[in-house]
Amino acid sequence: MMWKKAIALSCAFLAAGGLTGCGGTTGVPHREDKAAGASSETHMVKKDAKAIVVYFSATGNTKRAAEIIARTKGLDVWEIKPKEPYTDSDLDYTNDNSRVSREHQDRSLMPEIDGDVPGWDSYETVFLGYPIWWGEAPNIVYHFVRSHDFSGKQVIPFCTSHSSGLGDSDVLLEETAKSGEWFPGTRFSGGVSESDLIDWTKHF
């Protein structure tokens, strides 16, 4: 799978905050690059499905959004953590030899994940959160998606960034998963307000 190159690495990482970063049915907006607003296309979400928020966050923006979503909806939450935590030098996108730069250049460099989601098979809906790095989801998110069976699950991707949009990050993750019903993703700004996140959850 080819990587999309960002026009400028600095913009890509500003987009990630400098590495900051379901019975019945309910309508949810199609593709949004911000929390507010809706397009004409909708997808149906199962009501009363057992749901969980799963997320990766390097510097806290996605973590904050994920925890607000989980708290608002009363959902379980699980953080994707690398067994070898990222250091500040690992996250230095200006260094071509830094850990994140090397992972960006080589999709086969998949960070090992610490632990696994308890009771994964019991969940019917998964909110999947991640930051945008170089216009896409980080390798560790691809690793999580590749190593889990999403059959019978509805997946609602959301990401955080300061300036870049969602891009094709949701589509690429769906292609990697090869299973599950993936909804078009939603992008939130790195500093998205709690009220905007709460409003977004009302779609579900």
mmCIF file of C-alpha atoms in Angstrom:
data_model
loop_
_atom_site.group_PDB
_atom_site.id
_atom_site.type_symbol
_atom_site.label_atom_id
_atom_site.label_comp_id
_atom_site.label_asym_id
_atom_site.label_seq_id
_atom_site.Cartn_x
_atom_site.Cartn_y
_atom_site.Cartn_z
ATOM 1 C CA MET A 1 0.000 0.000 0.000
ATOM 2 C CA MET A 2 1.538 3.313 -1.068
ATOM 3 C CA TRP A 3 2.098 6.107 1.414
ATOM 4 C CA LYS A 4 0.791 9.539 0.497
ATOM 5 C CA LYS A 5 3.502 12.132 0.895
ATOM 6 C CA ALA A 6 2.515 15.291 2.688
ATOM 7 C CA ILE A 7 3.347 18.496 0.848
ATOM 8 C CA ALA A 8 5.482 19.539 3.781
ATOM 9 C CA LEU A 9 6.460 17.498 6.786
ATOM 10 C CA SER A 10 6.048 20.457 9.065
ATOM 11 C CA CYS A 11 2.445 20.904 7.990
ATOM 12 C CA ALA A 12 1.780 17.223 8.438
ATOM 13 C CA PHE A 13 3.023 17.242 11.964
ATOM 14 C CA LEU A 14 1.330 20.492 12.824
ATOM 15 C CA ALA A 15 -1.732 18.594 11.685
ATOM 16 C CA ALA A 16 -0.920 16.035 14.313
ATOM 17 C CA GLY A 17 -0.193 18.755 16.813
ATOM 18 C CA GLY A 18 3.525 18.358 16.156
ATOM 19 C CA LEU A 19 2.714 14.792 17.021
ATOM 20 C CA THR A 20 0.058 15.982 19.406
ATOM 21 C CA GLY A 21 -1.655 15.199 17.471
ATOM 22 C CA CYS A 22 -25.180 1.230 17.330
ATOM 23 C CA GLY A 23 -32.151 -3.197 16.529
ATOM 24 C CA GLY A 24 -32.889 0.301 15.417
ATOM 25 C CA THR A 25 -30.750 2.675 13.476
ATOM 26 C CA THR A 26 -29.548 6.237 13.801
ATOM 27 C CA GLY A 27 -28.172 8.462 11.041
ATOM 28 C CA VAL A 28 -24.577 9.691 11.188
ATOM 29 C CA PRO A 29 -22.989 12.213 8.802
ATOM 30 C CA HIS A 30 -20.924 10.864 5.922
ATOM 31 C CA ARG A 31 -17.485 12.497 5.711
ATOM 32 C CA GLU A 32 -16.681 15.494 7.865
ATOM 33 C CA ASP A 33 -13.475 17.450 8.360
ATOM 34 C CA LYS A 34 -14.791 19.079 11.501
ATOM 35 C CA ALA A 35 -17.061 18.162 14.370
ATOM 36 C CA ALA A 36 -19.989 20.369 13.376
ATOM 37 C CA GLY A 37 -22.043 20.126 10.212
ATOM 38 C CA ALA A 38 -23.433 17.249 8.199
ATOM 39 C CA SER A 39 -23.526 16.103 4.610
ATOM 40 C CA SER A 40 -26.497 14.578 2.847
ATOM 41 C CA GLU A 41 -25.151 11.009 2.969
ATOM 42 C CA THR A 42 -25.801 8.992 6.105
ATOM 43 C CA HIS A 43 -24.882 5.578 7.422
ATOM 44 C CA MET A 44 -26.935 3.608 9.906
ATOM 45 C CA VAL A 45 -25.577 2.836 13.357
ATOM 46 C CA LYS A 46 -26.960 0.019 15.520
ATOM 47 C CA LYS A 47 -28.687 1.229 18.647
ATOM 48 C CA ASP A 48 -27.862 -0.289 22.018
ATOM 49 C CA ALA A 49 -24.867 -2.189 20.662
ATOM 50 C CA LYS A 50 -22.031 -2.934 23.061
ATOM 51 C CA ALA A 51 -19.411 -0.361 22.150
ATOM 52 C CA ILE A 52 -15.864 0.614 23.009
ATOM 53 C CA VAL A 53 -13.541 3.506 22.236
ATOM 54 C CA VAL A 54 -10.097 2.316 21.133
ATOM 55 C CA TYR A 55 -7.452 4.947 20.478
ATOM 56 C CA PHE A 56 -3.777 5.735 20.020
ATOM 57 C CA SER A 57 -2.394 9.064 21.203
ATOM 58 C CA ALA A 58 1.227 10.192 21.276
ATOM 59 C CA THR A 59 0.879 13.564 22.962
ATOM 60 C CA GLY A 60 -2.617 13.731 24.406
ATOM 61 C CA ASN A 61 -5.010 15.316 21.894
ATOM 62 C CA THR A 62 -6.576 12.066 20.705
ATOM 63 C CA LYS A 63 -6.576 10.716 24.268
ATOM 64 C CA ARG A 64 -8.585 13.722 25.442
ATOM 65 C CA ALA A 65 -11.107 13.369 22.589
ATOM 66 C CA ALA A 66 -11.444 9.610 23.135
ATOM 67 C CA GLU A 67 -12.036 9.974 26.856
ATOM 68 C CA ILE A 68 -14.703 12.639 26.325
ATOM 69 C CA ILE A 69 -16.483 10.415 23.784
ATOM 70 C CA ALA A 70 -16.295 7.406 26.105
ATOM 71 C CA ARG A 71 -17.462 9.365 29.136
ATOM 72 C CA THR A 72 -20.340 11.008 27.257
ATOM 73 C CA LYS A 73 -21.641 7.710 25.887
ATOM 74 C CA GLY A 74 -20.768 5.599 28.932
ATOM 75 C CA LEU A 75 -18.500 3.353 26.878
ATOM 76 C CA ASP A 76 -15.509 1.208 27.685
ATOM 77 C CA VAL A 77 -12.195 2.671 26.564
ATOM 78 C CA TRP A 78 -8.845 1.087 25.697
ATOM 79 C CA GLU A 79 -5.625 2.806 24.716
ATOM 80 C CA ILE A 80 -3.317 1.380 22.060
ATOM 81 C CA LYS A 81 0.134 1.648 23.629
ATOM 82 C CA PRO A 82 3.471 0.602 22.156
ATOM 83 C CA LYS A 83 5.486 -1.830 24.272
ATOM 84 C CA GLU A 84 8.384 0.520 23.723
ATOM 85 C CA PRO A 85 6.968 3.979 24.516
ATOM 86 C CA TYR A 86 7.784 6.859 22.194
ATOM 87 C CA THR A 87 10.362 9.306 23.523
ATOM 88 C CA ASP A 88 10.645 12.953 22.532
ATOM 89 C CA SER A 89 13.507 12.087 20.196
ATOM 90 C CA ASP A 90 11.426 9.251 18.673
ATOM 91 C CA LEU A 91 8.766 11.829 17.825
ATOM 92 C CA ASP A 92 11.176 14.262 16.134
ATOM 93 C CA TYR A 93 9.737 14.421 12.620
ATOM 94 C CA THR A 94 12.520 16.781 11.493
ATOM 95 C CA ASN A 95 15.050 13.967 11.902
ATOM 96 C CA ASP A 96 14.939 11.495 9.017
ATOM 97 C CA ASN A 97 16.406 8.842 11.298
ATOM 98 C CA SER A 98 13.942 9.279 14.152
ATOM 99 C CA ARG A 99 11.651 6.399 15.022
ATOM 100 C CA VAL A 100 8.512 7.986 13.581
ATOM 101 C CA SER A 101 10.324 9.035 10.399
ATOM 102 C CA ARG A 102 11.585 5.498 9.832
ATOM 103 C CA GLU A 103 8.134 4.051 10.543
ATOM 104 C CA HIS A 104 6.617 6.493 8.083
ATOM 105 C CA GLN A 105 9.083 5.450 5.404
ATOM 106 C CA ASP A 106 8.577 1.714 6.003
ATOM 107 C CA ARG A 107 5.081 0.363 6.729
ATOM 108 C CA SER A 108 6.615 -2.960 7.787
ATOM 109 C CA LEU A 109 8.004 -1.279 10.920
ATOM 110 C CA MET A 110 5.039 -2.022 13.151
ATOM 111 C CA PRO A 111 5.460 -1.125 16.837
ATOM 112 C CA GLU A 112 4.563 -4.019 19.116
ATOM 113 C CA ILE A 113 1.388 -3.280 21.072
ATOM 114 C CA ASP A 114 1.306 -3.609 24.841
ATOM 115 C CA GLY A 115 -1.590 -5.908 25.800
ATOM 116 C CA ASP A 116 -4.909 -6.397 24.031
ATOM 117 C CA VAL A 117 -8.534 -5.327 24.285
ATOM 118 C CA PRO A 118 -10.292 -7.446 26.949
ATOM 119 C CA GLY A 119 -13.382 -9.143 25.515
ATOM 120 C CA TRP A 120 -12.765 -7.874 21.980
ATOM 121 C CA ASP A 121 -15.205 -10.355 20.420
ATOM 122 C CA SER A 122 -18.065 -9.065 22.579
ATOM 123 C CA TYR A 123 -18.052 -5.556 21.091
ATOM 124 C CA GLU A 124 -20.338 -4.688 18.185
ATOM 125 C CA THR A 125 -19.286 -1.066 17.709
ATOM 126 C CA VAL A 126 -15.758 0.331 17.822
ATOM 127 C CA PHE A 127 -14.912 4.023 17.886
ATOM 128 C CA LEU A 128 -11.329 4.078 16.587
ATOM 129 C CA GLY A 129 -9.295 7.198 17.312
ATOM 130 C CA TYR A 130 -5.858 8.268 16.111
ATOM 131 C CA PRO A 131 -3.771 11.349 15.266
ATOM 132 C CA ILE A 132 -2.875 12.271 11.699
ATOM 133 C CA TRP A 133 0.819 11.782 10.908
ATOM 134 C CA TRP A 134 2.020 12.702 7.415
ATOM 135 C CA GLY A 135 -1.603 12.681 6.253
ATOM 136 C CA GLU A 136 -2.339 9.164 7.540
ATOM 137 C CA ALA A 137 -2.816 7.069 10.665
ATOM 138 C CA PRO A 138 0.384 6.013 12.466
ATOM 139 C CA ASN A 139 1.820 2.540 11.841
ATOM 140 C CA ILE A 140 0.773 1.294 15.272
ATOM 141 C CA VAL A 141 -2.877 1.881 14.341
ATOM 142 C CA TYR A 142 -2.416 -0.143 11.153
ATOM 143 C CA HIS A 143 -0.844 -2.875 13.297
ATOM 144 C CA PHE A 144 -3.851 -2.901 15.626
ATOM 145 C CA VAL A 145 -6.303 -3.031 12.726
ATOM 146 C CA ARG A 146 -4.352 -5.732 10.894
ATOM 147 C CA SER A 147 -4.171 -7.956 13.980
ATOM 148 C CA HIS A 148 -7.883 -7.826 14.909
ATOM 149 C CA ASP A 149 -10.971 -9.390 13.343
ATOM 150 C CA PHE A 150 -13.633 -6.739 12.747
ATOM 151 C CA SER A 151 -16.229 -9.171 11.374
ATOM 152 C CA GLY A 152 -19.696 -8.246 12.618
ATOM 153 C CA LYS A 153 -18.494 -4.925 13.985
ATOM 154 C CA GLN A 154 -19.318 -1.373 12.979
ATOM 155 C CA VAL A 155 -16.238 0.838 13.066
ATOM 156 C CA ILE A 156 -16.435 4.608 13.504
ATOM 157 C CA PRO A 157 -13.047 6.222 12.864
ATOM 158 C CA PHE A 158 -12.147 9.640 14.236
ATOM 159 C CA CYS A 159 -8.882 11.510 14.160
ATOM 160 C CA THR A 160 -7.310 14.683 15.511
ATOM 161 C CA SER A 161 -5.095 17.195 13.750
ATOM 162 C CA HIS A 162 -4.423 20.916 13.856
ATOM 163 C CA SER A 163 -4.644 21.748 10.146
ATOM 164 C CA SER A 164 -4.670 18.732 7.806
ATOM 165 C CA GLY A 165 -7.889 16.959 6.964
ATOM 166 C CA LEU A 166 -8.928 13.349 7.362
ATOM 167 C CA GLY A 167 -7.481 12.491 3.972
ATOM 168 C CA ASP A 168 -7.889 8.817 3.056
ATOM 169 C CA SER A 169 -6.847 7.603 6.495
ATOM 170 C CA ASP A 170 -10.201 5.967 7.198
ATOM 171 C CA VAL A 171 -10.303 4.293 3.780
ATOM 172 C CA LEU A 172 -6.779 2.927 4.125
ATOM 173 C CA LEU A 173 -7.543 1.483 7.546
ATOM 174 C CA GLU A 174 -10.675 -0.173 6.181
ATOM 175 C CA GLU A 175 -8.653 -1.695 3.342
ATOM 176 C CA THR A 176 -6.155 -2.989 5.884
ATOM 177 C CA ALA A 177 -8.852 -4.520 8.106
ATOM 178 C CA LYS A 178 -10.597 -6.404 5.278
ATOM 179 C CA SER A 179 -13.566 -6.999 7.588
ATOM 180 C CA GLY A 180 -16.231 -5.062 9.438
ATOM 181 C CA GLU A 181 -18.570 -2.261 8.421
ATOM 182 C CA TRP A 182 -16.465 0.878 8.355
ATOM 183 C CA PHE A 183 -18.126 4.261 8.493
ATOM 184 C CA PRO A 184 -16.560 7.351 6.925
ATOM 185 C CA GLY A 185 -14.310 9.001 9.460
ATOM 186 C CA THR A 186 -14.499 12.342 11.216
ATOM 187 C CA ARG A 187 -11.647 14.732 11.774
ATOM 188 C CA PHE A 188 -11.484 17.001 14.836
ATOM 189 C CA SER A 189 -9.076 19.841 15.426
ATOM 190 C CA GLY A 190 -6.397 19.197 18.008
ATOM 191 C CA GLY A 191 -8.072 21.614 20.392
ATOM 192 C CA VAL A 192 -11.675 20.545 19.695
ATOM 193 C CA SER A 193 -14.068 21.692 22.388
ATOM 194 C CA GLU A 194 -15.793 19.241 24.674
ATOM 195 C CA SER A 195 -19.166 20.597 23.525
ATOM 196 C CA ASP A 196 -18.354 19.833 19.869
ATOM 197 C CA LEU A 197 -17.372 16.284 20.770
ATOM 198 C CA ILE A 198 -20.537 15.819 22.814
ATOM 199 C CA ASP A 199 -22.627 17.142 19.910
ATOM 200 C CA TRP A 200 -20.937 14.663 17.569
ATOM 201 C CA THR A 201 -21.730 11.729 19.849
ATOM 202 C CA LYS A 202 -25.435 12.579 19.578
ATOM 203 C CA HIS A 203 -25.372 11.061 16.075
ATOM 204 C CA PHE A 204 -24.966 7.705 17.795
#
